[in-house]
C-alpha cells in the first residue's frame, strides 16, 4: 500500500491529468502575480491545442498589458495599434476566411479608444472571436481609470473613486454588442475559480465552433482582476472582484445562439 | 495580350488597375475627391471574378488597420483617401512602416489645412515624404502626372512595396483623380499565390511562429531595427530614383515640379522657349527617393531653379538641399485648390529668378 | 473501496506565489514555501501531499500554468 501511494508511483505519464499545453511558449509571463491574463492565455492556448488549430490560428494582440501576448502563445500573431485589433482582424479574416482569427483586448483598448472598431466589426458580423479582458483599469500604464471602472472605484486618475457626475459612466460594451445583429454569441465570464475557468473554456470552444460555421462575431468578456492596479493581493483582488465587479457586470450569456444541429458540430475534444 | 485603351478618370483608373494588377484586397472610406475608387470597385465586384476583397470600412482609421491585417498575411492590399482621411491613417501607416509591411496607399490630395477645400492641391508633400506619422520612417512615394500613370503606378507600387517590405504611397491630387484621359490598361494578372515567409497564415509545425509587430522594449534591439530601416531606405535611394527631364540639355533655368504642376510647367517651358528663354523641367516621379543627385548636377549647369507646387512651398526645401547653395532656388505656387497657369509660371520665373 | 490519490508538480522557477491555487485547493494540499525562488517569490508546493486528490483545480486557476497534475486510483 505504502509503495503504491508513494508520490513517485503517482507521478507517471499514464497518470497525467493536467499539464501546460505546448501552445504556450516557455517564456515566463510578463503579468503580475495572480493576474487573470495568464489564465485566459492558457485557456485559449488549450482550446487551440485541443481543437488542432495551431496551424490555422492568427491572433491579434492589443496595446495594454497583453501587448506581448505573442511572446507567450506559440501561434502566428499580429500586434495591432491601440484599439484597432477588430479592424486588423477584419483584414485578416477577409483575406484568409478559413483561418481561426481572434482578438485579445483589454477594456481601454476595446471599450475606449477602439469603440468604433469594436462595434462595427461586431455589427458587420465579422467571423472572428473577440476576447475582452475587463479589469476596470489601465493596468499597463499604471492603474488609470478605464471606461469600465465602476462607480466609486479608485484608480490613479480617480483617486477618490469614480464620480460619475464628473467622470461619466462606465460602459457596458458587452451589453451593447449583444444588441447588434452581427454578433452570434455574446457571453460574460471570469477565470478566478476553477468552475469559472471551466465555463470560460466551454464558451471559447463554442466560439471556435461557431467561427468554423461562419456564424458571425463571437464576443467573450472576461471580468478579471488587476492586483497591482487595485493595490490588493491576488486573493483579495479576486474577492473584491466577486463582491464589486461581478454584481455590476453579471456573469452569463448575453446572447445565445440557436441550438446547432448535432451534425454541424465536431464531437467534443478530450 | 494587348493593352486595352479606355477613356477614364484618374480615380477609376486606379480602381481598374488594382483589379488588373491582381490586388487581393481594398479597404476604403468615402471622401472627396477620391470616392470614385471605392464606387468603381463596388460596381465592378471583383470579389466575384478575381476574388479581390472590397470593403467599405467605418473610418479611414479602420481601413488602414484592415490593410495592416491583410498585408501581414502577405496579401496585396491597398487603401485610398484624400488629405484629411490620410491624416487619420497616419497612425496605421507608421505601424505598417514599423512592422515592415508592404501595402499601397493612394492620396488624392485636396487643399488644407483642416477640412480645407475639395479642390486639388499638393500641400501633403511634407506628410508623404517626411514621415507623416511618428518615428523614423519613409514611404516610397510615387507622383503620377497623368491618368496613365495613375494606372501604371498601382502595379509598380505593389512591386516596390513587396520588394522592400515597405508601404508605398501614390501622391496624386484632385485634378489627376478627376480628369479624364485615355489610358492603356494592362491585361488581367492573376492574384499571386506566393506566401512570403514572414506572413502570418497560421503556424505549421515546420516553422517558428511569425510575429508582426512594431514593438521592441529593448532599446538596443530597437536601435538595431532603426539602423536596418536606414539601410533599407539607403538602398531605395540608390536604386529607385525615378524622374523625367524636359528640355534640360541646354537649360539655363530649371523648373522642378511633380504631378499636375509638372504638366503646367511643361507648357510653361514651351512658352518660355518661344520667348527665347532656355528653360527646362525636371519632374520627379519618385518623391521619396528624391532625385537629389540629378538636381545637384543640374545646379552646376543652370543659373537658378524654381520649384512649382500647388502649396506654400514644400518640395522646394528638397530642391534647395539638392542645389546645396550653388544656385538660387525659389518657390512659386498657388494654394486653396487653385491650379497654376503656365503664364503665371513664366512670369514668376522672370520675376523671382531672372530678376527681369 | 476505490480511492483516488493525486499529486502535483510545481515549476518552482515560474511560480509567482500568487496563492490563487492555494485557496482553490479543496483539500488543503498546497501551501506557500518558506523559501523563495530566484525571482524572490515564495512558491507554491504540496505541503500535504497525502491530501491531494488530483482534481486539477489548482492547475485550472494558475495564471502562470506552472502546475502539472497526476492522478491514480488505488
mmCIF file of C-alpha atoms in Angstrom, chain A:
data_model
loop_
_atom_site.group_PDB
_atom_site.id
_atom_site.type_symbol
_atom_site.label_atom_id
_atom_site.label_comp_id
_atom_site.label_asym_id
_atom_site.label_seq_id
_atom_site.Cartn_x
_atom_site.Cartn_y
_atom_site.Cartn_z
ATOM 1 C CA UNK A 1 0.000 0.000 0.000
ATOM 2 C CA UNK A 2 2.643 2.484 1.005
ATOM 3 C CA UNK A 3 4.570 1.755 -2.147
ATOM 4 C CA UNK A 4 1.580 2.282 -4.420
ATOM 5 C CA UNK A 5 0.636 5.567 -2.854
ATOM 6 C CA UNK A 6 4.157 6.936 -2.856
ATOM 7 C CA UNK A 7 4.460 10.151 -4.835
ATOM 8 C CA UNK A 8 6.907 8.609 -7.232
ATOM 9 C CA UNK A 9 4.316 5.986 -8.049
ATOM 10 C CA UNK A 10 1.708 8.617 -8.849
ATOM 11 C CA UNK A 11 3.894 10.881 -10.977
ATOM 12 C CA UNK A 12 3.927 8.729 -14.043
ATOM 13 C CA UNK A 13 2.961 9.566 -17.592
ATOM 14 C CA UNK A 14 -0.048 7.273 -17.523
ATOM 15 C CA UNK A 15 -1.423 9.152 -14.504
ATOM 16 C CA UNK A 16 -1.085 12.625 -16.024
ATOM 17 C CA UNK A 17 -4.314 14.585 -15.849
ATOM 18 C CA UNK A 18 -3.164 18.124 -16.457
ATOM 19 C CA UNK A 19 -0.109 19.715 -17.952
ATOM 20 C CA UNK A 20 0.720 23.015 -19.539
ATOM 21 C CA UNK A 21 -0.193 22.967 -23.220
ATOM 22 C CA UNK A 22 2.557 23.120 -25.810
ATOM 23 C CA UNK A 23 0.756 26.040 -27.459
ATOM 24 C CA UNK A 24 2.088 28.117 -24.549
ATOM 25 C CA UNK A 25 5.749 29.008 -25.061
ATOM 26 C CA UNK A 26 8.310 28.508 -22.309
ATOM 27 C CA UNK A 27 8.649 32.249 -21.749
ATOM 28 C CA UNK A 28 7.801 33.454 -18.259
ATOM 29 C CA UNK A 29 4.588 35.501 -18.478
ATOM 30 C CA UNK A 30 5.158 39.218 -18.032
ATOM 31 C CA UNK A 31 1.991 39.604 -15.955
ATOM 32 C CA UNK A 32 1.923 40.428 -12.266
ATOM 33 C CA UNK A 33 1.348 37.564 -9.801
ATOM 34 C CA UNK A 34 -2.261 36.396 -9.793
ATOM 35 C CA UNK A 35 -3.307 38.331 -12.903
ATOM 36 C CA UNK A 36 -6.152 36.762 -14.874
ATOM 37 C CA UNK A 37 -4.412 37.472 -18.196
ATOM 38 C CA UNK A 38 -2.212 34.419 -17.761
ATOM 39 C CA UNK A 39 -5.172 32.176 -17.056
ATOM 40 C CA UNK A 40 -7.042 33.408 -20.119
ATOM 41 C CA UNK A 41 -3.936 32.956 -22.280
ATOM 42 C CA UNK A 42 -3.637 29.413 -21.024
ATOM 43 C CA UNK A 43 -7.293 28.531 -21.646
ATOM 44 C CA UNK A 44 -7.088 29.960 -25.134
ATOM 45 C CA UNK A 45 -3.891 28.031 -25.835
ATOM 46 C CA UNK A 46 -5.530 24.848 -24.555
ATOM 47 C CA UNK A 47 -8.511 25.347 -26.865
ATOM 48 C CA UNK A 48 -6.215 25.974 -29.842
ATOM 49 C CA UNK A 49 -4.284 22.846 -28.928
ATOM 50 C CA UNK A 50 -7.285 20.614 -28.277
ATOM 51 C CA UNK A 51 -9.084 21.754 -31.428
ATOM 52 C CA UNK A 52 -5.976 21.203 -33.523
ATOM 53 C CA UNK A 53 -5.918 24.837 -34.614
ATOM 54 C CA UNK A 54 -2.290 25.850 -34.086
ATOM 55 C CA UNK A 55 -1.577 25.908 -37.808
ATOM 56 C CA UNK A 56 -4.883 27.649 -38.535
ATOM 57 C CA UNK A 57 -4.815 30.434 -35.975
ATOM 58 C CA UNK A 58 -3.902 34.077 -36.329
ATOM 59 C CA UNK A 59 -4.169 36.123 -33.150
ATOM 60 C CA UNK A 60 -4.246 39.880 -32.778
ATOM 61 C CA UNK A 61 -2.802 41.356 -29.615
ATOM 62 C CA UNK A 62 -3.714 44.800 -28.283
ATOM 63 C CA UNK A 63 -1.918 47.702 -26.714
ATOM 64 C CA UNK A 64 -2.086 47.193 -22.988
ATOM 65 C CA UNK A 65 -0.774 44.546 -20.621
ATOM 66 C CA UNK A 66 -1.331 41.854 -23.261
ATOM 67 C CA UNK A 67 0.773 43.683 -25.849
ATOM 68 C CA UNK A 68 3.359 40.921 -25.599
ATOM 69 C CA UNK A 69 0.831 38.088 -25.935
ATOM 70 C CA UNK A 70 2.768 36.871 -28.961
ATOM 71 C CA UNK A 71 5.679 36.007 -26.669
ATOM 72 C CA UNK A 72 3.524 33.552 -24.747
ATOM 73 C CA UNK A 73 1.359 31.856 -27.364
ATOM 74 C CA UNK A 74 3.092 29.694 -29.937
ATOM 75 C CA UNK A 75 0.944 30.868 -32.828
ATOM 76 C CA UNK A 76 1.189 33.393 -35.649
ATOM 77 C CA UNK A 77 0.347 36.785 -34.214
ATOM 78 C CA UNK A 78 -0.077 40.393 -35.189
ATOM 79 C CA UNK A 79 0.318 43.337 -32.851
ATOM 80 C CA UNK A 80 -2.315 45.997 -33.517
ATOM 81 C CA UNK A 81 -2.307 49.703 -32.765
ATOM 82 C CA UNK A 82 -4.278 50.708 -29.671
ATOM 83 C CA UNK A 83 -7.933 49.770 -30.150
ATOM 84 C CA UNK A 84 -7.594 48.732 -33.770
ATOM 85 C CA UNK A 85 -7.466 44.964 -33.297
ATOM 86 C CA UNK A 86 -11.018 44.369 -34.630
ATOM 87 C CA UNK A 87 -10.137 46.216 -37.860
ATOM 88 C CA UNK A 88 -6.853 44.307 -38.160
ATOM 89 C CA UNK A 89 -8.718 41.048 -37.555
ATOM 90 C CA UNK A 90 -11.271 42.060 -40.195
ATOM 91 C CA UNK A 91 -8.450 42.462 -42.705
ATOM 92 C CA UNK A 92 -7.021 39.061 -41.793
ATOM 93 C CA UNK A 93 -10.315 37.191 -41.850
ATOM 94 C CA UNK A 94 -11.478 38.765 -45.108
ATOM 95 C CA UNK A 95 -8.220 37.744 -46.796
ATOM 96 C CA UNK A 96 -7.908 34.349 -45.098
ATOM 97 C CA UNK A 97 -11.510 33.321 -44.390
ATOM 98 C CA UNK A 98 -10.628 29.728 -43.491
ATOM 99 C CA UNK A 99 -8.318 30.646 -40.628
ATOM 100 C CA UNK A 100 -9.288 30.955 -36.973
ATOM 101 C CA UNK A 101 -8.896 34.633 -36.112
ATOM 102 C CA UNK A 102 -9.247 36.174 -32.680
ATOM 103 C CA UNK A 103 -8.526 39.473 -30.994
ATOM 104 C CA UNK A 104 -7.448 39.755 -27.390
ATOM 105 C CA UNK A 105 -8.121 43.173 -25.914
ATOM 106 C CA UNK A 106 -8.375 44.954 -22.625
ATOM 107 C CA UNK A 107 -11.022 47.429 -21.554
ATOM 108 C CA UNK A 108 -9.119 50.557 -22.540
ATOM 109 C CA UNK A 109 -8.288 49.088 -25.909
ATOM 110 C CA UNK A 110 -11.697 47.647 -26.726
ATOM 111 C CA UNK A 111 -14.122 49.914 -24.886
ATOM 112 C CA UNK A 112 -12.452 53.337 -25.107
ATOM 113 C CA UNK A 113 -10.105 54.056 -27.995
ATOM 114 C CA UNK A 114 -11.347 51.113 -30.061
ATOM 115 C CA UNK A 115 -15.086 51.559 -29.506
ATOM 116 C CA UNK A 116 -15.828 52.270 -33.169
ATOM 117 C CA UNK A 117 -13.744 49.367 -34.453
ATOM 118 C CA UNK A 118 -15.342 47.002 -31.922
ATOM 119 C CA UNK A 119 -18.918 47.983 -32.651
ATOM 120 C CA UNK A 120 -18.511 47.957 -36.409
ATOM 121 C CA UNK A 121 -16.638 44.648 -36.575
ATOM 122 C CA UNK A 122 -19.406 43.142 -34.428
ATOM 123 C CA UNK A 123 -22.133 44.798 -36.446
ATOM 124 C CA UNK A 124 -20.693 43.650 -39.775
ATOM 125 C CA UNK A 125 -20.776 40.155 -38.330
ATOM 126 C CA UNK A 126 -17.090 39.529 -38.922
ATOM 127 C CA UNK A 127 -16.368 35.858 -38.331
ATOM 128 C CA UNK A 128 -13.909 36.498 -35.562
ATOM 129 C CA UNK A 129 -13.683 35.865 -31.843
ATOM 130 C CA UNK A 130 -13.146 38.897 -29.658
ATOM 131 C CA UNK A 131 -11.820 38.227 -26.176
ATOM 132 C CA UNK A 132 -12.351 41.194 -23.895
ATOM 133 C CA UNK A 133 -10.497 41.348 -20.600
ATOM 134 C CA UNK A 134 -12.348 43.730 -18.305
ATOM 135 C CA UNK A 135 -10.497 44.573 -15.128
ATOM 136 C CA UNK A 136 -11.785 48.120 -14.877
ATOM 137 C CA UNK A 137 -8.383 49.730 -15.081
ATOM 138 C CA UNK A 138 -5.477 50.651 -17.368
ATOM 139 C CA UNK A 139 -3.008 48.180 -15.924
ATOM 140 C CA UNK A 140 -0.020 48.727 -18.159
ATOM 141 C CA UNK A 141 0.203 52.487 -17.844
ATOM 142 C CA UNK A 142 -0.030 52.296 -14.081
ATOM 143 C CA UNK A 143 -3.643 51.980 -12.998
ATOM 144 C CA UNK A 144 -5.598 54.844 -14.527
ATOM 145 C CA UNK A 145 -9.390 54.952 -14.795
ATOM 146 C CA UNK A 146 -10.809 52.818 -17.602
ATOM 147 C CA UNK A 147 -14.120 53.085 -19.481
ATOM 148 C CA UNK A 148 -15.249 50.132 -17.354
ATOM 149 C CA UNK A 149 -14.089 51.417 -13.942
ATOM 150 C CA UNK A 150 -17.170 51.012 -11.766
ATOM 151 C CA UNK A 151 -18.695 53.929 -9.834
ATOM 152 C CA UNK A 152 -16.732 54.663 -6.692
ATOM 153 C CA UNK A 153 -13.770 52.538 -7.787
ATOM 154 C CA UNK A 154 -10.374 54.070 -7.178
ATOM 155 C CA UNK A 155 -7.670 54.452 -9.774
ATOM 156 C CA UNK A 156 -4.724 56.801 -10.237
ATOM 157 C CA UNK A 157 -6.924 59.176 -12.242
ATOM 158 C CA UNK A 158 -9.962 58.718 -9.996
ATOM 159 C CA UNK A 159 -8.081 58.735 -6.689
ATOM 160 C CA UNK A 160 -11.224 59.499 -4.674
ATOM 161 C CA UNK A 161 -13.278 56.924 -6.551
ATOM 162 C CA UNK A 162 -15.079 57.268 -9.892
ATOM 163 C CA UNK A 163 -17.558 60.116 -9.577
ATOM 164 C CA UNK A 164 -19.935 59.567 -12.479
ATOM 165 C CA UNK A 165 -21.104 63.186 -12.324
ATOM 166 C CA UNK A 166 -17.631 64.340 -13.283
ATOM 167 C CA UNK A 167 -16.058 61.355 -14.966
ATOM 168 C CA UNK A 168 -19.047 59.852 -16.705
ATOM 169 C CA UNK A 169 -20.439 56.362 -16.511
ATOM 170 C CA UNK A 170 -18.796 53.011 -17.032
ATOM 171 C CA UNK A 171 -19.531 51.488 -20.425
ATOM 172 C CA UNK A 172 -21.068 48.029 -20.648
ATOM 173 C CA UNK A 173 -19.655 47.145 -24.025
ATOM 174 C CA UNK A 174 -20.770 43.532 -23.926
ATOM 175 C CA UNK A 175 -24.388 44.558 -23.390
ATOM 176 C CA UNK A 176 -24.092 46.897 -26.365
ATOM 177 C CA UNK A 177 -22.603 44.382 -28.787
ATOM 178 C CA UNK A 178 -25.203 41.802 -27.741
ATOM 179 C CA UNK A 179 -27.867 44.043 -29.301
ATOM 180 C CA UNK A 180 -26.136 44.104 -32.690
ATOM 181 C CA UNK A 181 -27.398 41.811 -35.452
ATOM 182 C CA UNK A 182 -23.854 40.818 -36.452
ATOM 183 C CA UNK A 183 -22.979 39.149 -33.154
ATOM 184 C CA UNK A 184 -23.832 35.491 -32.786
ATOM 185 C CA UNK A 185 -22.662 34.530 -29.354
ATOM 186 C CA UNK A 186 -22.023 37.016 -26.562
ATOM 187 C CA UNK A 187 -21.107 35.966 -23.070
ATOM 188 C CA UNK A 188 -19.522 37.304 -19.897
ATOM 189 C CA UNK A 189 -17.324 35.018 -17.845
ATOM 190 C CA UNK A 190 -14.496 35.078 -15.321
ATOM 191 C CA UNK A 191 -11.456 32.947 -14.525
ATOM 192 C CA UNK A 192 -10.978 33.398 -10.785
ATOM 193 C CA UNK A 193 -12.251 29.986 -9.686
ATOM 194 C CA UNK A 194 -11.873 26.514 -11.194
ATOM 195 C CA UNK A 195 -15.570 26.387 -12.062
ATOM 196 C CA UNK A 196 -15.407 29.741 -13.821
ATOM 197 C CA UNK A 197 -12.296 28.680 -15.722
ATOM 198 C CA UNK A 198 -14.164 25.620 -16.952
ATOM 199 C CA UNK A 199 -17.138 27.743 -18.047
ATOM 200 C CA UNK A 200 -14.876 30.216 -19.869
ATOM 201 C CA UNK A 201 -13.170 27.382 -21.648
ATOM 202 C CA UNK A 202 -16.506 25.969 -22.705
ATOM 203 C CA UNK A 203 -17.515 29.378 -24.055
ATOM 204 C CA UNK A 204 -14.299 29.611 -26.057
ATOM 205 C CA UNK A 205 -14.826 26.177 -27.502
ATOM 206 C CA UNK A 206 -18.303 27.183 -28.631
ATOM 207 C CA UNK A 207 -16.908 30.341 -30.242
ATOM 208 C CA UNK A 208 -14.380 28.256 -32.152
ATOM 209 C CA UNK A 209 -17.145 26.024 -33.463
ATOM 210 C CA UNK A 210 -19.299 28.984 -34.470
ATOM 211 C CA UNK A 211 -16.409 30.572 -36.327
ATOM 212 C CA UNK A 212 -15.907 27.372 -38.299
ATOM 213 C CA UNK A 213 -19.570 27.589 -39.296
ATOM 214 C CA UNK A 214 -19.217 31.291 -40.267
ATOM 215 C CA UNK A 215 -21.922 32.342 -37.861
ATOM 216 C CA UNK A 216 -20.677 35.875 -37.203
ATOM 217 C CA UNK A 217 -18.900 37.676 -34.434
ATOM 218 C CA UNK A 218 -18.420 35.928 -31.097
ATOM 219 C CA UNK A 219 -17.657 38.072 -28.101
ATOM 220 C CA UNK A 220 -16.421 36.825 -24.740
ATOM 221 C CA UNK A 221 -15.938 39.308 -21.949
ATOM 222 C CA UNK A 222 -13.882 38.079 -19.057
ATOM 223 C CA UNK A 223 -14.293 40.049 -15.871
ATOM 224 C CA UNK A 224 -10.836 39.915 -14.385
ATOM 225 C CA UNK A 225 -8.646 41.280 -11.664
ATOM 226 C CA UNK A 226 -5.704 43.656 -11.523
ATOM 227 C CA UNK A 227 -3.993 43.054 -8.189
ATOM 228 C CA UNK A 228 -1.276 45.642 -8.846
ATOM 229 C CA UNK A 229 -3.615 48.306 -10.177
ATOM 230 C CA UNK A 230 -6.199 47.684 -7.484
ATOM 231 C CA UNK A 231 -3.432 47.575 -4.873
ATOM 232 C CA UNK A 232 -4.513 44.263 -3.384
ATOM 233 C CA UNK A 233 -3.084 40.784 -3.039
ATOM 234 C CA UNK A 234 -4.237 38.417 -5.792
ATOM 235 C CA UNK A 235 -6.560 36.552 -3.439
ATOM 236 C CA UNK A 236 -8.001 39.823 -2.088
ATOM 237 C CA UNK A 237 -8.474 41.135 -5.613
ATOM 238 C CA UNK A 238 -10.479 38.072 -6.630
ATOM 239 C CA UNK A 239 -12.681 38.537 -3.560
ATOM 240 C CA UNK A 240 -13.128 42.238 -4.312
ATOM 241 C CA UNK A 241 -13.996 41.364 -7.893
ATOM 242 C CA UNK A 242 -16.637 38.914 -6.752
ATOM 243 C CA UNK A 243 -18.157 41.435 -4.354
ATOM 244 C CA UNK A 244 -17.959 44.545 -6.527
ATOM 245 C CA UNK A 245 -17.226 43.919 -10.205
ATOM 246 C CA UNK A 246 -19.440 40.901 -10.834
ATOM 247 C CA UNK A 247 -22.618 42.462 -9.363
ATOM 248 C CA UNK A 248 -22.071 45.346 -11.821
ATOM 249 C CA UNK A 249 -21.039 43.054 -14.691
ATOM 250 C CA UNK A 250 -23.126 39.899 -14.058
ATOM 251 C CA UNK A 251 -21.715 36.688 -15.496
ATOM 252 C CA UNK A 252 -23.549 34.584 -18.039
ATOM 253 C CA UNK A 253 -24.622 34.513 -21.667
ATOM 254 C CA UNK A 254 -25.994 37.764 -23.074
ATOM 255 C CA UNK A 255 -26.787 36.356 -26.478
ATOM 256 C CA UNK A 256 -27.249 32.642 -27.004
ATOM 257 C CA UNK A 257 -27.360 31.251 -30.496
ATOM 258 C CA UNK A 258 -29.985 28.745 -31.525
ATOM 259 C CA UNK A 259 -29.065 25.142 -30.933
ATOM 260 C CA UNK A 260 -26.736 23.842 -33.649
ATOM 261 C CA UNK A 261 -27.807 20.600 -35.294
ATOM 262 C CA UNK A 262 -25.521 17.896 -33.945
ATOM 263 C CA UNK A 263 -24.232 17.186 -37.452
ATOM 264 C CA UNK A 264 -22.716 20.681 -37.605
ATOM 265 C CA UNK A 265 -20.636 20.224 -34.517
ATOM 266 C CA UNK A 266 -17.499 18.238 -34.132
ATOM 267 C CA UNK A 267 -17.603 15.783 -31.244
ATOM 268 C CA UNK A 268 -16.161 17.397 -28.118
ATOM 269 C CA UNK A 269 -12.428 17.025 -27.954
ATOM 270 C CA UNK A 270 -10.989 15.263 -24.973
#
